Coordinates of C-alpha atoms in Angstrom, one line a residue:
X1396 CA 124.1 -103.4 44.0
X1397 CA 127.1 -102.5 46.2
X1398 CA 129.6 -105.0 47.4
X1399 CA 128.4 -106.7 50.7
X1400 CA 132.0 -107.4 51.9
X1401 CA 135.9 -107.3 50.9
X1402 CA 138.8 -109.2 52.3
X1403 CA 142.3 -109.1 51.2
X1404 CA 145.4 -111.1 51.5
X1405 CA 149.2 -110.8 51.1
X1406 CA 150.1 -114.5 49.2
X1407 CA 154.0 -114.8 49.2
X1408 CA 155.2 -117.5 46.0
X1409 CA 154.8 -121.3 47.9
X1410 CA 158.6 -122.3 49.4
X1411 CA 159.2 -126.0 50.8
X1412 CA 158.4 -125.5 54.6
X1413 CA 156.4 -122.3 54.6
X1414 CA 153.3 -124.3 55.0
X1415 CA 152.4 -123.2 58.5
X1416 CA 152.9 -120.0 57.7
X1417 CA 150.2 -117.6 59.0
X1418 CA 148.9 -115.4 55.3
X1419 CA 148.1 -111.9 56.7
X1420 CA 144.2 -110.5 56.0
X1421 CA 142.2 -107.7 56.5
X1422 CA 138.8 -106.9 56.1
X1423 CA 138.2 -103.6 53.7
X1424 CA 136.5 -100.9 54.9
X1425 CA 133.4 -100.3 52.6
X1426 CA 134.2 -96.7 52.3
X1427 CA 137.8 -94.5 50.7
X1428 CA 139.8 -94.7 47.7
X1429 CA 140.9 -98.3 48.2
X1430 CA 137.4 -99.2 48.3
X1431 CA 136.4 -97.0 44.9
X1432 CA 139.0 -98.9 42.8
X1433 CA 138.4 -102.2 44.0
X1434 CA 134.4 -101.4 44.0
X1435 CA 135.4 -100.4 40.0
X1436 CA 136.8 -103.6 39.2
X1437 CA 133.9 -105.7 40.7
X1438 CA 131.5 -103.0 38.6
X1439 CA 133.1 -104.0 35.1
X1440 CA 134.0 -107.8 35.9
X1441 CA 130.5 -108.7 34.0
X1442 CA 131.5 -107.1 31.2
X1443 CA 135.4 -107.1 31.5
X1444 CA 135.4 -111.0 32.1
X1445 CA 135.0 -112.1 28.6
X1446 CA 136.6 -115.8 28.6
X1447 CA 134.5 -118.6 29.5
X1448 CA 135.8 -121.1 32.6
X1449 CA 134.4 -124.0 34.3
X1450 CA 135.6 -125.9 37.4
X1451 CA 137.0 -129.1 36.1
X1452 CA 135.6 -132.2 38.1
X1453 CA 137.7 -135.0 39.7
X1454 CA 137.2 -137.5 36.9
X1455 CA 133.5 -139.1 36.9
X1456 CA 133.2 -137.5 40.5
X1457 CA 131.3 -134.0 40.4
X1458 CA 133.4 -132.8 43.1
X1459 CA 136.5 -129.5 42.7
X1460 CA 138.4 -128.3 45.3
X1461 CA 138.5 -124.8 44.5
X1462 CA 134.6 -124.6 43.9
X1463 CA 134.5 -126.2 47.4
X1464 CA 136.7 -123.2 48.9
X1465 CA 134.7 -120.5 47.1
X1466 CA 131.3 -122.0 47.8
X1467 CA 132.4 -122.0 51.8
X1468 CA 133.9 -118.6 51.8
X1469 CA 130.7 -117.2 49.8
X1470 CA 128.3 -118.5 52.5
X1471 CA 130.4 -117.1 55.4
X1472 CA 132.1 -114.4 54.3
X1473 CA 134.8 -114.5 56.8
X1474 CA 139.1 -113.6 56.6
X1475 CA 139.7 -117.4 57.9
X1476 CA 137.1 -119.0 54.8
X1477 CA 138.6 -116.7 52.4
X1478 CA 142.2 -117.6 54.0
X1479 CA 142.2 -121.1 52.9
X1480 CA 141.3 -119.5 49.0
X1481 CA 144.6 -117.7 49.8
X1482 CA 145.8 -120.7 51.4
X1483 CA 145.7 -122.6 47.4
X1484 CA 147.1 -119.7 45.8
X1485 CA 150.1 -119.8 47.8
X1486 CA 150.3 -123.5 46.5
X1487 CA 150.3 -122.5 43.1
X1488 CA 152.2 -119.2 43.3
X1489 CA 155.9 -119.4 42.4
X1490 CA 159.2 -117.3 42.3
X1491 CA 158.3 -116.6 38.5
X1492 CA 154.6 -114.9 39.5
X1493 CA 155.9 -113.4 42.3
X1494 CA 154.2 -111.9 45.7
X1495 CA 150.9 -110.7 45.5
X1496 CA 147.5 -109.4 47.1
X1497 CA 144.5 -111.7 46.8
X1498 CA 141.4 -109.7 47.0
X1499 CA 137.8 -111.1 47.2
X1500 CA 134.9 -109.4 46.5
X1501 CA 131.2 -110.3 47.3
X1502 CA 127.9 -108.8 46.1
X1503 CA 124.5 -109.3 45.5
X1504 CA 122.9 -108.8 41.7
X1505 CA 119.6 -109.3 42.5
X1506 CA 118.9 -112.5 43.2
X1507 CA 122.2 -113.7 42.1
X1508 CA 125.6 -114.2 44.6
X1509 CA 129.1 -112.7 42.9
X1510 CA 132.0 -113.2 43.7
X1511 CA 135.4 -111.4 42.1
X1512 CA 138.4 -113.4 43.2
X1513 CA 140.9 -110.9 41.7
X1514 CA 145.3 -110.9 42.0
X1515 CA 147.5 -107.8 41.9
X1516 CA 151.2 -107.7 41.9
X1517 CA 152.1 -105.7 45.0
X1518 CA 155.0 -103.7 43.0
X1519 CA 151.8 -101.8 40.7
X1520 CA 151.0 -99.5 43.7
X1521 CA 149.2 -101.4 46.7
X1522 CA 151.7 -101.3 50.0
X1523 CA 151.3 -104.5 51.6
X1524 CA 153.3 -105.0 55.0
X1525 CA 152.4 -108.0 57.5
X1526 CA 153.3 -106.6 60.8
X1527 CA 153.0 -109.3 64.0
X1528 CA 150.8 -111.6 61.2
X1529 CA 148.4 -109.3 60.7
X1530 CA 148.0 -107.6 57.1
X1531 CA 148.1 -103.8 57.3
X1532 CA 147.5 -102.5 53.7
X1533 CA 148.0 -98.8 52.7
X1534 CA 146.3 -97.4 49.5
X1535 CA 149.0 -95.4 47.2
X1536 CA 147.0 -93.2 45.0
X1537 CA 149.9 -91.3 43.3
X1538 CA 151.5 -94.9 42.3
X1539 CA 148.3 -97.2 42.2
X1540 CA 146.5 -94.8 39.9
X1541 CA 148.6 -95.7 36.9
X1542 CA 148.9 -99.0 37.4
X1543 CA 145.9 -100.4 38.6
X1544 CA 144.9 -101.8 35.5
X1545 CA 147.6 -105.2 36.1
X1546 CA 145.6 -107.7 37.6
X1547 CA 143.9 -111.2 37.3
X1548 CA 140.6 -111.5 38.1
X1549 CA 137.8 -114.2 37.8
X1550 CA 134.2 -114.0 38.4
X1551 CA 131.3 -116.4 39.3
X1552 CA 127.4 -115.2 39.3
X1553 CA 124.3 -117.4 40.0
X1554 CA 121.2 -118.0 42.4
X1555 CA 122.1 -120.9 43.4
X1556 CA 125.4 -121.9 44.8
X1557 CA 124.9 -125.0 43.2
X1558 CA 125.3 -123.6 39.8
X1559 CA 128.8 -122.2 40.5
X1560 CA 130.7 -124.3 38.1
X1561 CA 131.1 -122.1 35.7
X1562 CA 132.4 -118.5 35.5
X1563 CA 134.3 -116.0 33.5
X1564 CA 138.1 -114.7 33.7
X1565 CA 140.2 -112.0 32.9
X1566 CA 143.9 -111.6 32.1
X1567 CA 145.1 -108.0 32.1
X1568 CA 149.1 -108.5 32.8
X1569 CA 148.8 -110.6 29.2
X1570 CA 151.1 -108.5 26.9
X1571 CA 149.3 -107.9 23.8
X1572 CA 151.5 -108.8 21.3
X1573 CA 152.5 -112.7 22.6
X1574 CA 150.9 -115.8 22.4
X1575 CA 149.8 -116.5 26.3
X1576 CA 149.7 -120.0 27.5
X1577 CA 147.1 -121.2 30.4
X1578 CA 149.0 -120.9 33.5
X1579 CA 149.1 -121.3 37.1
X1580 CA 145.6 -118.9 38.0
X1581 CA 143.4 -120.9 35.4
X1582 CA 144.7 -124.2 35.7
X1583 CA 146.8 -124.1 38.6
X1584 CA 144.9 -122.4 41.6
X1585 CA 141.1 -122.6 39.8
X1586 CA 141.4 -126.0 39.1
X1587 CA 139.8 -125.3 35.9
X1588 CA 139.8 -125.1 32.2
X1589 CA 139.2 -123.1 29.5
X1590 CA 135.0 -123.4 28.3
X1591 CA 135.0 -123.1 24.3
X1592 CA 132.6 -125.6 22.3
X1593 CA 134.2 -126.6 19.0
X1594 CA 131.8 -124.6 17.3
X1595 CA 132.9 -121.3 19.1
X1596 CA 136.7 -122.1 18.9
X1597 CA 136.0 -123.1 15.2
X1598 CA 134.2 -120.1 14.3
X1599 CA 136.5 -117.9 16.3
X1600 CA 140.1 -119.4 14.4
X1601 CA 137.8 -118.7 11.2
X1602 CA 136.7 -115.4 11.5
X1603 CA 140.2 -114.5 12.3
X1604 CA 141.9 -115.8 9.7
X1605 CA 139.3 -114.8 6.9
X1606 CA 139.4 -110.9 8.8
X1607 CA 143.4 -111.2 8.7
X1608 CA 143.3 -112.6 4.9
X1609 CA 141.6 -109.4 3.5
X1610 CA 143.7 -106.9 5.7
X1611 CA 147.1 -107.7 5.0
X1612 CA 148.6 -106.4 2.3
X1613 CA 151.3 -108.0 1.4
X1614 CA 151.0 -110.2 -1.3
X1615 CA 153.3 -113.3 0.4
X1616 CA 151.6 -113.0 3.6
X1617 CA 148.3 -112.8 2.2
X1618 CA 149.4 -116.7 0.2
X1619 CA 150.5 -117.5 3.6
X1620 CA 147.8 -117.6 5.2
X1621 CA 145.5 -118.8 2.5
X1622 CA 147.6 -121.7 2.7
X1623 CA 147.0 -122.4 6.8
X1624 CA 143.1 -121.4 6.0
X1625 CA 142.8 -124.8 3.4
X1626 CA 145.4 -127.1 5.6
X1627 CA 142.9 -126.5 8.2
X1628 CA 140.9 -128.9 7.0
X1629 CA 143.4 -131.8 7.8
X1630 CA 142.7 -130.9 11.6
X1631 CA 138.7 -132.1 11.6
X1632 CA 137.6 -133.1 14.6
X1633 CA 141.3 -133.1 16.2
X1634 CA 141.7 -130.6 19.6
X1635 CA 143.8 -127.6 19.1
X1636 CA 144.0 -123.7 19.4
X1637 CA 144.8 -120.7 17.2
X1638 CA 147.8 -120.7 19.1
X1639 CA 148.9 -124.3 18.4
X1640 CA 147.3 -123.8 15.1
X1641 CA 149.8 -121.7 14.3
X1642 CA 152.4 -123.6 15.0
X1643 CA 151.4 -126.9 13.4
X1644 CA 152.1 -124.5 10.1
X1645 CA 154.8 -122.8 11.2
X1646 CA 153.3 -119.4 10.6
X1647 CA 155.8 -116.2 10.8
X1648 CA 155.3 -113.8 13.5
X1649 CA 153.8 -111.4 10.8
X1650 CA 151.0 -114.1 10.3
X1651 CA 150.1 -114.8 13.8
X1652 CA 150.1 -111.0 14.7
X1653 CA 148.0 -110.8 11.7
X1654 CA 145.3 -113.6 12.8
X1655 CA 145.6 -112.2 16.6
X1656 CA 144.7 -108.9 16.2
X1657 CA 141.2 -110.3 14.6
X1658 CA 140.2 -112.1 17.8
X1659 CA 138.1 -110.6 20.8
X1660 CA 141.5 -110.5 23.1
X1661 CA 144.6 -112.4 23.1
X1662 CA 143.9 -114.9 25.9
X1663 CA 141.7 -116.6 23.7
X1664 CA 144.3 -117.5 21.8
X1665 CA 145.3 -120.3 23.7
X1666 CA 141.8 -121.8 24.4
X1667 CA 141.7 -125.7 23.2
X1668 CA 138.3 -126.6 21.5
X1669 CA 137.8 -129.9 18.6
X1670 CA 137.7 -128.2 15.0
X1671 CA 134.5 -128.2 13.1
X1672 CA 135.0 -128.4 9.7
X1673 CA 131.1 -127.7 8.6
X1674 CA 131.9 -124.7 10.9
X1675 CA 135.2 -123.2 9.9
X1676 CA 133.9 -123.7 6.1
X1677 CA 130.4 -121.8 6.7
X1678 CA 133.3 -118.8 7.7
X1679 CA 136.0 -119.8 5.2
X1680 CA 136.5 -122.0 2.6
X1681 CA 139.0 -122.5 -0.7
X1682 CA 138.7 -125.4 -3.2
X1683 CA 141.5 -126.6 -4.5
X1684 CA 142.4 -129.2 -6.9
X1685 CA 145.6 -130.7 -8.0
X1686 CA 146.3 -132.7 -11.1
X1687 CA 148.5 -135.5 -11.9
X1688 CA 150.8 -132.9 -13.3
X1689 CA 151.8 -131.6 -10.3
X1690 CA 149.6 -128.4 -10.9
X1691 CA 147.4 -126.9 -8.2
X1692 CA 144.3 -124.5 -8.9
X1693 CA 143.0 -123.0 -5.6
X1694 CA 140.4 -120.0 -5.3
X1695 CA 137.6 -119.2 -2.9
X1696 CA 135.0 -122.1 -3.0
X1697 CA 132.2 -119.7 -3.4
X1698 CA 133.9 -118.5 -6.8
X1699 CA 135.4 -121.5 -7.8
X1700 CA 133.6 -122.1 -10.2
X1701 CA 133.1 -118.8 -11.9
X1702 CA 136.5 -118.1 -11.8
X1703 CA 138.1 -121.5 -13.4
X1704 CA 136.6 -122.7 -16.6
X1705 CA 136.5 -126.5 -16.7
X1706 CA 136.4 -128.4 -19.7
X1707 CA 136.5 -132.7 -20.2
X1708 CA 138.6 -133.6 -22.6
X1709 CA 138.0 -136.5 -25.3
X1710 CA 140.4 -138.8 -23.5
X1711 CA 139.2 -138.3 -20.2
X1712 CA 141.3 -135.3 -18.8
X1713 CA 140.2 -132.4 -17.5
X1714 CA 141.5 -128.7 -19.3
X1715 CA 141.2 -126.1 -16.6
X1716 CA 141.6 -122.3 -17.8
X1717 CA 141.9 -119.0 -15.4
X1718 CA 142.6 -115.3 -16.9
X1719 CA 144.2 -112.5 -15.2
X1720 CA 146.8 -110.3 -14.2
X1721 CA 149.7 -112.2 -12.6
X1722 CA 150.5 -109.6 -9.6
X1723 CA 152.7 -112.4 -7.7
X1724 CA 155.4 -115.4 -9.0
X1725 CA 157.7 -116.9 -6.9
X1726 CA 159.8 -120.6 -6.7
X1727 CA 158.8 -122.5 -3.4
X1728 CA 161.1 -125.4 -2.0
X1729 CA 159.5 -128.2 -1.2
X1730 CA 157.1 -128.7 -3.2
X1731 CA 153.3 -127.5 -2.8
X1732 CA 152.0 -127.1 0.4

């Protein structure tokens, strides 16, 4: 279905005593190039959303004041309802993020309302001048053409109002090759949080590090990260994320980028969930035993067993034997880990 109705709005970062000031908006006319891009990103945002939010409540109170803001602008539609949305951002905009243009975006999909609340630095090709405190916006094709692809974006979808608590979210100013952190538009001006079960964040850090185990090819790397895979264990039932998981073990930047490039997109990375052990072992897995000796046998627990002959001894120890070719030997400070 097309989009009922766009409004947009120049949000300047929040300075002490620029609370009165008036935040330019304009309505956007349903027709023209500026229209077609914006029309694009509300098209994809069902599909190009992929990270799971939800409004976080005021304690035992089911109450948010961001899902109060978009619940009033969806049900009138206006540039002052949607001015109070760019009202918050302001609040949670600094020097660091920057000016920007706050667009809004509503439809009908079926039955269902959506909205797109989606952020644009104004450097990436939209001119943005406030003239007399009015908003007069200028669509750039030759510059916004190969740049439109930076934004923010979150989008929330039901019949009933009521049921917009949660939503989904996209990142695409998140440089692929870092670790991002939840910031100001998540946490900050959505008042929300990140919506992984520990199953899904357990399965996810999982999946990654078994994919990332049998594509590296270094030998050393490969040890790494066999190593974090059986720590894990030692984190049941405590919160973290593959991000902080790799930190707790001090991975290299070799590892990570290895265990990153397995996940759906980066900004899942940083998503906080409880870790399932039942879960991540159904994935991955590696027995290991150690013996008063100081030796440790580890292997993949579905070939443990077939792989390391085990024998009981008269006097009550235990004779472990493995063959094969030895294609890695190295000295390790510090003991076993």
């Amino acid at each position: 279905m097309p989009i009922e109705s766009i409004q947009t709005y120049l949000v300047h970062p929040h300075a002490p005593g620029d609370d009165a000031r008036h935040i330019g908006g304009i309505d956007v006319p349903l027709t023209g190039k500026l229209f077609d891009t914006f029309n694009g990103v509300y098209e994809k945002s069902e599909v190009e959303c992929d990270i799971d939010i939800a409004f976080v409540p005021k304690g035992d109170v089911q109450q948010n004041d961001c899902r109060d803001l978009v619940l009033a602008y969806v049900q009138a539609r206006t540039l002052e309802a949607g001015r109070q949305l760019a009202n918050r951002l302001r609040e949670h905009t600094t020097n660091r993020s920057k000016q920007g243009l706050m667009v809004l975006m509503y439809g009908k999909e079926g039955q269902d309302h959506r909205l797109v609340i989606s952020r644009y630095p104004t450097n990436t090709g939209i001119l943005a001048e406030e003239n007399g405190g009015q908003l007069d916006v200028q669509f750039l094709e030759r510059v916004f053409m190969r740049s439109a692809v930076s934004y923010k974006a979150a989008m929330y979808q039901h019949a009933s109002l009521n049921r917009f608590w949660e939503g989904r979210a996209v990142d695409k100013q998140i440089s692929s090759r870092s670790l991002p952190t939840p910031e100001y538009w998540i946490h900050g001006f959505l008042g929300s949080d990140f919506r992984t079960t520990s199953a899904q964040g357990t399965r996810r850090l999982a999946v990654a590090l078994k994919k990332a185990i049998s594509a590296v090819d270094n030998l050393e790397l490969k040890q790494e990260l066999i190593s974090a895979a059986t720590l894990a264990r030692g984190l049941a039932g405590q919160r973290t994320s593959v991000a902080e998981f790799c930190d707790r073990y001090g991975l290299s930047a070799p590892a990570r980028q290895a265990i990153v490039a397995n996940l759906p997109n980066v900004a899942v990375a940083a998503q906080l969930f409880a870790l399932d052990v039942a879960v991540f072992d159904q994935e991955v897995a590696y027995r290991t035993v150690q013996l008063d000796s100081g030796v440790l046998i580890a292997a993949s627990a579905s070939e443990f067993d077939a792989l390391v002959e085990r024998e009981e001894l008269p006097d009550g120890d235990e004779k472990f034997s493995v063959t094969g070719h030895i294609i890695n030997e190295r000295l390790r400070r510090g003991g076993i880990s």
